[in-house]
Amino acid sequence: MIDIQNVTKVYTTKKKQTVAVDNVSLTIRDGEIFGIIGYSGAGKSTLLRCLNALERPTSGRILIDGIDVTALDAKELRQVRQKIGMIFQHFSLVSSKTVFENIAFALKAAKKPKPDIEKRVNELLDMVGLSDKRDAYPAQLSGGQKQRVGIARALANNPTVLLCDEATSALDPSTTKSILELLKKINRELGITIVFITHEMEVVKHICDRVAVMQNGKVIELGTVYELFTHPKEELTRSFVHSVMHVDLPAHLRETHTGTIVKIQFEGKSATETIVSDMLQQFEVKGNILHAKIEYIQDKPLGIFVMELIGKEDEIQRAMDYIAKRTNRLEVVSHAA
Amino acid sequence: MLLDTLLGLLPELNKAFFETIYMVAISLFVAIIVGLPLGVLLFVTDRGLFLEHAILKSVLGFLVNMVRSIPFIILLVGLLPLTKLLTGTTIGPTAASVSLSVAAIPFFARIVETSLREIEKDVIEAAVAVGATPWMIIKDVLLPEARPGIVQGITITTISLVGYSAMAGIVGGGGVGDLAIRFGYYRYDNTVMITTIVILICLVQVIQFAGDRIARLVDKR
Ligand SMILES: Nc1ncnc2c1ncn2[C@@H]1O[C@H](COP(=O)(O)OP(=O)(O)OP(=O)(O)O)[C@@H](O)[C@H]1O
Ligand SMILES: [Mg+2]
């Protein structure tokens, strides 16, 4: 368990002070994939780097499995760091060393004997699917392959926590997907807690269990990914959700419609029920679906329908009341012309 | 006639050539042995690095700048007592090597520091994050990553030493440059001057060529 207690980090430079992390308290549970999302400069990296003490908080404590990482001496810190893996946006491999040597470095740091290192590196290469690149240099690998080496290096000493700082931000969408799948598999099979920083909601949707939204050094919203997607409270969270769930009608549709346009959000079980067809049967309205989208978040469906309801005014009103009652989420986009 | 002069010069040239090689080799050796750790220290004690140490950093930085700001001629003469202490004499190539070394150490150290600065910070951070000791990071990350730059630095230092060694003639250091100054410059002997300059040009070319080849060979980026 990672327990972040009132952590503040202030950078003092000649001219000014920057509060990079502002009194953040969070608990990250064992075995979960915890996302931290926010725009550039929100303080995500700074907070993450406090977790393995690459950065010392100005105030506050961080307990990882009960050990206060803000209060360790250099030697203790090295030992604790061996149990906290970290991967980076630009992979951060040593370019003058082969894939094998890059991974072996982590094991050498833990003072493992040579035969063990040999065996463990091969195991890791197998796990990340790079056995054939053992003797290649980083310059000879693709971005996705480099990140796999980074992951192997981070996992070398069987850490309990894996910190990922924008680990997929330098990769194309399909490579991103394969790296995310690998991280999910690692989380599932090895039970490693993953803390994942990103500015892409799509990535959060894909792998995170819970997510914290950061702005100006503060955590402004926290919840399961599904909660945030279905009931975002803060404006910033809403804009992140919108980046994935946007259903924008073409302008000409909005202008030429005759009925009432409504947007309906279906969550969880209701998404799979036949609410819309029930409604169309019970009331004297015609429905015209203009836009629809269903996303699966943490394996739970979240659907958005935009439809035009045509019929008598009071009948439409009753139909809308019916849907609102069953979904809790109905929004009138524009009224009948 | 020209050939005769050259042939007559041959023993002298030969001796001078090996004196130059000797002085440069000794000073280069010392510069690497002392300058490399010094350069590493200048880098790792910097702000935000794993052996951050503001006081040590500024003391070392000041010393390096101080030695580098003294003109070599003055260093050569000013260090005579130290030379006497170390080598027992103040003339000859061995004696000249002392001031050459002293000048080359900070020069090379700064080159090492600059090459280390080229390394991406994240790469060093990744090594810190994995729990490696400072020594491991220096040995397995910093030095290998900076190797091409350091090799080029050795080339530059060697060539500078060839140039500086010419001034060693002032304290009777000998060497090709000394020969050029004594015969060519003071005595207006163009044959000797041109011959020695040709030798120096060839020497520098060979050093640069070899240095570039090695740098390319160790570069895995
Ligand atoms: N070493 C430093 N010295 C001074 N200020 C810093 C330092 N590191 C970060 N900052 C400042 O702290 C704030 C938070 O930076 P941080 O890198 O944590 O943001 P981030 O959320 O990771 O952004 P990005 O998405 O761009 O990586 C920024 O205003 C940044 O300028
Ligand atoms: Mg960042």
Short mmCIF file of C-alpha atoms in Angstrom, two decimals, chain A:
data_model
loop_
_atom_site.label_atom_id
_atom_site.label_comp_id
_atom_site.label_asym_id
_atom_site.label_seq_id
_atom_site.Cartn_x
_atom_site.Cartn_y
_atom_site.Cartn_z
CA MET A 1 0.00 0.00 0.00
CA ILE A 2 1.20 3.47 -0.86
CA ASP A 3 0.13 6.08 1.61
CA ILE A 4 0.76 9.65 0.54
CA GLN A 5 0.19 12.01 3.46
CA ASN A 6 -0.04 15.77 2.96
CA VAL A 7 2.78 15.86 0.46
CA THR A 8 3.88 19.28 -0.71
CA LYS A 9 6.81 19.99 -3.00
CA VAL A 10 8.00 23.53 -3.51
CA TYR A 11 10.75 24.36 -5.99
CA THR A 12 12.65 27.46 -5.11
CA THR A 13 14.57 29.08 -7.89
CA LYS A 14 16.24 32.48 -7.85
CA LYS A 15 13.22 34.44 -8.95
CA LYS A 16 10.21 32.56 -7.70
CA GLN A 17 8.74 29.64 -5.86
CA THR A 18 6.76 26.97 -7.67
CA VAL A 19 4.39 24.80 -5.71
CA ALA A 20 4.60 21.70 -7.88
CA VAL A 21 2.63 19.46 -5.52
CA ASP A 22 0.22 21.07 -3.12
CA ASN A 23 -0.78 19.13 -0.02
CA VAL A 24 -1.70 15.87 -1.71
CA SER A 25 -3.03 12.93 0.28
CA LEU A 26 -3.80 9.66 -1.46
CA THR A 27 -3.93 5.98 -0.70
CA ILE A 28 -3.01 3.60 -3.47
CA ARG A 29 -4.10 0.05 -2.77
CA ASP A 30 -2.08 -3.08 -3.29
CA GLY A 31 -2.49 -4.59 -6.72
CA GLU A 32 -4.44 -1.78 -8.31
CA ILE A 33 -3.59 0.22 -11.40
CA PHE A 34 -3.83 3.77 -10.25
CA GLY A 35 -3.87 6.57 -12.79
CA ILE A 36 -2.88 10.17 -12.30
CA ILE A 37 -4.13 12.42 -15.08
CA GLY A 38 -3.58 16.10 -15.63
CA TYR A 39 -2.29 18.60 -18.12
CA SER A 40 1.33 19.60 -18.47
CA GLY A 41 2.72 21.25 -15.35
CA ALA A 42 0.03 19.85 -13.07
CA GLY A 43 2.70 18.22 -10.89
CA LYS A 44 2.16 14.60 -11.86
CA SER A 45 5.81 13.75 -12.45
CA THR A 46 6.90 15.54 -9.32
CA LEU A 47 4.42 13.57 -7.23
CA LEU A 48 5.46 10.30 -8.86
CA ARG A 49 9.15 11.04 -8.34
CA CYS A 50 8.48 11.62 -4.66
CA LEU A 51 7.31 8.02 -4.41
CA ASN A 52 10.79 6.62 -5.04
CA ALA A 53 12.46 9.65 -3.47
CA LEU A 54 14.02 10.92 -6.68
CA GLU A 55 12.51 14.07 -5.29
CA ARG A 56 12.22 14.85 -1.59
CA PRO A 57 8.90 16.39 -0.59
CA THR A 58 9.15 19.79 1.09
CA SER A 59 6.70 18.48 3.65
CA GLY A 60 4.55 15.40 4.20
CA ARG A 61 5.25 11.70 4.34
CA ILE A 62 5.05 8.80 1.95
CA LEU A 63 4.67 5.31 3.32
CA ILE A 64 5.23 2.39 0.98
CA ASP A 65 4.28 -0.86 2.64
CA GLY A 66 4.76 0.90 5.93
CA ILE A 67 8.22 2.29 5.18
CA ASP A 68 8.55 6.07 5.18
CA VAL A 69 10.57 6.71 2.03
CA THR A 70 11.08 10.35 2.95
CA ALA A 71 13.12 9.37 5.98
CA LEU A 72 15.67 6.88 4.65
CA ASP A 73 19.44 7.21 4.39
CA ALA A 74 21.21 6.61 1.07
CA LYS A 75 21.81 2.92 1.61
CA GLU A 76 18.30 2.10 2.81
CA LEU A 77 16.93 4.13 -0.05
CA ARG A 78 18.88 2.06 -2.59
CA GLN A 79 17.39 -1.09 -1.16
CA VAL A 80 13.86 0.27 -1.17
CA ARG A 81 14.27 1.52 -4.75
CA GLN A 82 15.08 -2.00 -5.89
CA LYS A 83 11.52 -2.85 -4.93
CA ILE A 84 10.02 0.09 -6.80
CA GLY A 85 10.36 -0.21 -10.56
CA MET A 86 10.10 2.84 -12.79
CA ILE A 87 9.61 3.33 -16.51
CA PHE A 88 9.96 6.55 -18.46
CA GLN A 89 8.44 8.37 -21.40
CA HIS A 90 11.63 8.21 -23.43
CA PHE A 91 12.63 4.76 -22.18
CA SER A 92 15.92 5.99 -20.67
CA LEU A 93 18.05 3.05 -21.73
CA VAL A 94 21.83 3.19 -21.66
CA SER A 95 22.64 3.51 -25.36
CA SER A 96 26.14 2.10 -25.08
CA LYS A 97 24.90 -1.16 -23.52
CA THR A 98 23.06 -4.07 -25.05
CA VAL A 99 19.54 -5.04 -24.10
CA PHE A 100 21.00 -7.76 -21.90
CA GLU A 101 23.40 -5.38 -20.14
CA ASN A 102 20.68 -2.79 -19.60
CA ILE A 103 18.52 -5.27 -17.75
CA ALA A 104 21.46 -6.90 -15.97
CA PHE A 105 22.39 -3.50 -14.56
CA ALA A 106 19.36 -3.54 -12.27
CA LEU A 107 20.34 -6.98 -10.99
CA LYS A 108 23.94 -5.94 -10.49
CA ALA A 109 22.65 -3.03 -8.43
CA ALA A 110 20.95 -5.61 -6.21
CA LYS A 111 24.27 -7.51 -5.99
CA LYS A 112 22.89 -10.70 -7.54
CA PRO A 113 25.49 -13.33 -8.46
CA LYS A 114 26.36 -13.69 -12.15
CA PRO A 115 24.64 -16.98 -12.95
CA ASP A 116 21.44 -15.70 -11.35
CA ILE A 117 21.62 -12.53 -13.41
CA GLU A 118 22.01 -14.52 -16.63
CA LYS A 119 19.00 -16.65 -15.79
CA ARG A 120 16.79 -13.81 -14.61
CA VAL A 121 17.51 -11.60 -17.65
CA ASN A 122 16.53 -14.43 -19.99
CA GLU A 123 13.35 -14.93 -18.00
CA LEU A 124 12.51 -11.23 -18.23
CA LEU A 125 13.27 -11.08 -21.94
CA ASP A 126 10.92 -13.95 -22.42
CA MET A 127 8.22 -12.21 -20.43
CA VAL A 128 8.38 -9.01 -22.49
CA GLY A 129 8.78 -10.95 -25.74
CA LEU A 130 12.26 -9.80 -26.70
CA SER A 131 14.35 -12.95 -26.38
CA ASP A 132 15.71 -12.47 -29.89
CA LYS A 133 16.95 -8.93 -29.13
CA ARG A 134 19.19 -9.93 -26.26
CA ASP A 135 22.39 -8.59 -27.82
CA ALA A 136 20.93 -5.65 -29.73
CA TYR A 137 21.74 -2.06 -28.83
CA PRO A 138 18.86 0.32 -27.99
CA ALA A 139 19.46 2.25 -31.23
CA GLN A 140 18.49 -0.89 -33.13
CA LEU A 141 15.09 -1.19 -31.44
CA SER A 142 11.70 0.39 -32.11
CA GLY A 143 10.06 2.58 -29.49
CA GLY A 144 7.78 -0.20 -28.32
CA GLN A 145 10.70 -2.61 -28.03
CA LYS A 146 12.70 -0.05 -26.05
CA GLN A 147 9.83 0.38 -23.62
CA ARG A 148 9.68 -3.40 -23.23
CA VAL A 149 13.34 -3.37 -22.25
CA GLY A 150 12.52 -0.55 -19.82
CA ILE A 151 9.77 -2.68 -18.33
CA ALA A 152 12.06 -5.70 -18.03
CA ARG A 153 14.67 -3.57 -16.28
CA ALA A 154 12.05 -2.15 -13.93
CA LEU A 155 10.77 -5.61 -13.02
CA ALA A 156 14.18 -7.25 -12.65
CA ASN A 157 14.24 -7.25 -8.86
CA ASN A 158 10.62 -8.34 -8.39
CA PRO A 159 9.30 -4.97 -7.27
CA THR A 160 5.95 -4.56 -5.53
CA VAL A 161 5.29 -1.23 -7.22
CA LEU A 162 5.80 -0.04 -10.80
CA LEU A 163 5.86 3.70 -11.46
CA CYS A 164 5.11 4.77 -15.04
CA ASP A 165 5.73 8.34 -16.12
CA GLU A 166 3.96 8.91 -19.44
CA ALA A 167 5.16 5.46 -20.43
CA THR A 168 3.19 5.39 -23.66
CA SER A 169 3.20 9.05 -24.62
CA ALA A 170 6.01 8.62 -27.13
CA LEU A 171 4.40 5.63 -28.84
CA ASP A 172 1.89 5.27 -31.66
CA PRO A 173 -1.65 4.06 -30.83
CA SER A 174 -1.14 0.41 -31.69
CA THR A 175 2.20 0.16 -29.85
CA THR A 176 0.58 1.99 -26.93
CA LYS A 177 -2.08 -0.66 -26.86
CA SER A 178 0.41 -3.51 -26.79
CA ILE A 179 2.43 -1.88 -23.99
CA LEU A 180 -0.75 -1.29 -21.99
CA GLU A 181 -1.73 -4.92 -22.48
CA LEU A 182 1.69 -5.97 -21.23
CA LEU A 183 1.34 -3.76 -18.15
CA LYS A 184 -2.12 -5.17 -17.48
CA LYS A 185 -0.76 -8.68 -17.74
CA ILE A 186 2.05 -7.84 -15.34
CA ASN A 187 -0.44 -6.36 -12.92
CA ARG A 188 -2.69 -9.37 -13.16
CA GLU A 189 -0.09 -12.13 -13.07
CA LEU A 190 2.47 -10.66 -10.70
CA GLY A 191 0.10 -8.59 -8.58
CA ILE A 192 2.31 -5.52 -8.92
CA THR A 193 0.74 -2.20 -7.98
CA ILE A 194 1.03 0.20 -10.92
CA VAL A 195 0.96 3.97 -10.70
CA PHE A 196 0.43 5.38 -14.16
CA ILE A 197 0.81 9.02 -15.10
CA THR A 198 -0.72 10.28 -18.31
CA HIS A 199 -2.49 13.17 -19.95
CA GLU A 200 -4.59 10.88 -22.12
CA MET A 201 -8.00 9.78 -20.85
CA GLU A 202 -8.02 7.05 -23.48
CA VAL A 203 -5.10 5.41 -21.69
CA VAL A 204 -6.78 5.77 -18.30
CA LYS A 205 -9.90 4.18 -19.71
CA HIS A 206 -7.83 1.31 -20.99
CA ILE A 207 -5.92 0.20 -17.92
CA CYS A 208 -6.67 2.08 -14.73
CA ASP A 209 -8.85 0.95 -11.87
CA ARG A 210 -8.90 4.26 -10.08
CA VAL A 211 -7.73 7.66 -11.15
CA ALA A 212 -6.80 10.97 -9.58
CA VAL A 213 -7.18 14.17 -11.56
CA MET A 214 -4.47 16.74 -10.85
CA GLN A 215 -4.50 20.47 -11.48
CA ASN A 216 -2.08 23.07 -10.16
CA GLY A 217 -0.43 20.58 -7.85
CA LYS A 218 -3.69 19.47 -6.24
CA VAL A 219 -5.75 16.34 -6.63
CA ILE A 220 -9.10 17.81 -7.59
CA GLU A 221 -11.04 14.62 -8.16
CA LEU A 222 -10.56 10.97 -7.31
CA GLY A 223 -12.58 7.88 -8.01
CA THR A 224 -12.88 4.69 -9.98
CA VAL A 225 -12.47 5.22 -13.68
CA TYR A 226 -16.10 4.27 -14.19
CA GLU A 227 -17.27 6.83 -11.64
CA LEU A 228 -15.26 9.55 -13.27
CA PHE A 229 -16.54 8.67 -16.70
CA THR A 230 -20.16 8.52 -15.63
CA HIS A 231 -20.27 11.31 -13.05
CA PRO A 232 -17.38 13.71 -13.54
CA LYS A 233 -17.70 16.56 -11.06
CA GLU A 234 -14.97 18.98 -11.98
CA GLU A 235 -14.80 20.91 -15.21
CA LEU A 236 -11.35 19.52 -15.98
CA THR A 237 -12.50 15.95 -15.44
CA ARG A 238 -15.44 16.59 -17.72
CA SER A 239 -13.14 17.82 -20.45
CA PHE A 240 -10.96 14.72 -20.10
CA VAL A 241 -14.02 12.48 -20.29
CA HIS A 242 -15.29 14.43 -23.25
CA SER A 243 -12.02 13.76 -25.09
CA VAL A 244 -12.99 10.08 -25.15
CA MET A 245 -16.77 10.18 -25.04
CA HIS A 246 -17.54 13.04 -27.36
CA VAL A 247 -20.67 12.70 -29.48
CA ASP A 248 -20.87 15.87 -31.49
CA LEU A 249 -23.67 16.24 -33.97
CA PRO A 250 -22.90 17.74 -37.33
CA ALA A 251 -24.22 21.30 -37.46
CA HIS A 252 -26.67 20.69 -40.31
CA LEU A 253 -28.43 17.99 -38.27
CA ARG A 254 -28.95 20.35 -35.39
CA GLU A 255 -30.33 22.99 -37.73
CA THR A 256 -32.68 20.90 -39.80
CA HIS A 257 -34.24 18.73 -37.12
CA THR A 258 -37.96 18.93 -36.44
CA GLY A 259 -38.33 16.94 -33.23
CA THR A 260 -36.70 17.27 -29.84
CA ILE A 261 -33.08 16.14 -29.67
CA VAL A 262 -32.10 14.41 -26.48
CA LYS A 263 -28.85 12.91 -25.27
CA ILE A 264 -29.20 9.85 -23.09
CA GLN A 265 -26.40 8.26 -21.10
CA PHE A 266 -26.71 4.63 -20.16
CA GLU A 267 -24.64 3.18 -17.43
CA GLY A 268 -23.83 -0.32 -16.31
CA LYS A 269 -26.78 -2.63 -16.54
CA SER A 270 -29.10 -0.06 -18.05
CA ALA A 271 -26.91 0.13 -21.11
CA THR A 272 -27.76 -3.37 -22.01
CA GLU A 273 -31.42 -3.15 -21.27
CA THR A 274 -33.85 -2.26 -23.94
CA ILE A 275 -34.89 1.07 -22.51
CA VAL A 276 -35.16 2.81 -25.82
CA SER A 277 -37.32 0.17 -27.46
CA ASP A 278 -39.51 -0.03 -24.34
CA MET A 279 -40.01 3.68 -24.52
CA LEU A 280 -40.88 3.64 -28.18
CA GLN A 281 -43.48 0.96 -27.53
CA GLN A 282 -45.07 2.66 -24.53
CA PHE A 283 -45.39 6.17 -25.88
CA GLU A 284 -46.60 7.60 -29.10
CA VAL A 285 -43.32 8.96 -30.27
CA LYS A 286 -41.00 8.09 -33.10
CA GLY A 287 -37.36 7.85 -32.38
CA ASN A 288 -34.59 8.68 -34.77
CA ILE A 289 -31.11 7.78 -33.62
CA LEU A 290 -28.63 10.42 -34.71
CA HIS A 291 -25.54 9.29 -32.90
CA ALA A 292 -24.63 6.46 -30.58
CA LYS A 293 -21.56 5.22 -28.84
CA ILE A 294 -20.89 2.49 -26.33
CA GLU A 295 -17.58 2.26 -24.51
CA TYR A 296 -16.56 -0.50 -22.17
CA ILE A 297 -14.80 0.89 -19.13
CA GLN A 298 -13.41 -1.62 -16.68
CA ASP A 299 -15.59 -4.10 -18.59
CA LYS A 300 -18.72 -2.15 -17.77
CA PRO A 301 -20.65 -0.59 -20.62
CA LEU A 302 -21.22 3.14 -20.86
CA GLY A 303 -23.41 4.26 -23.72
CA ILE A 304 -24.39 7.59 -25.14
CA PHE A 305 -27.33 7.92 -27.50
CA VAL A 306 -28.37 11.08 -29.25
CA MET A 307 -31.84 10.79 -30.69
CA GLU A 308 -34.56 12.88 -32.11
CA LEU A 309 -38.02 12.34 -30.64
CA ILE A 310 -40.92 13.15 -32.90
CA GLY A 311 -44.53 13.28 -31.74
CA LYS A 312 -46.94 15.33 -29.66
CA GLU A 313 -45.34 17.58 -27.14
CA ASP A 314 -46.84 16.03 -24.01
CA GLU A 315 -46.12 12.55 -25.27
CA ILE A 316 -42.48 13.47 -25.82
CA GLN A 317 -42.36 14.92 -22.32
CA ARG A 318 -43.68 11.69 -20.84
CA ALA A 319 -41.26 9.63 -22.89
CA MET A 320 -38.40 11.76 -21.63
CA ASP A 321 -39.55 11.45 -18.03
CA TYR A 322 -39.65 7.69 -18.48
CA ILE A 323 -36.09 7.55 -19.77
CA ALA A 324 -34.84 9.97 -17.18
CA LYS A 325 -36.31 7.79 -14.47
CA ARG A 326 -34.60 4.67 -15.76
CA THR A 327 -31.23 6.16 -16.65
CA ASN A 328 -30.89 9.23 -14.47
CA ARG A 329 -29.11 10.78 -17.38
CA LEU A 330 -31.10 12.64 -19.95
CA GLU A 331 -30.18 15.93 -21.40
CA VAL A 332 -32.22 17.92 -23.91
CA VAL A 333 -29.91 19.13 -26.64
CA SER A 334 -32.54 21.18 -28.46
CA HIS A 335 -36.29 21.45 -28.44
CA ALA A 336 -38.72 20.78 -31.24
CA ALA A 337 -38.49 23.34 -33.98
#
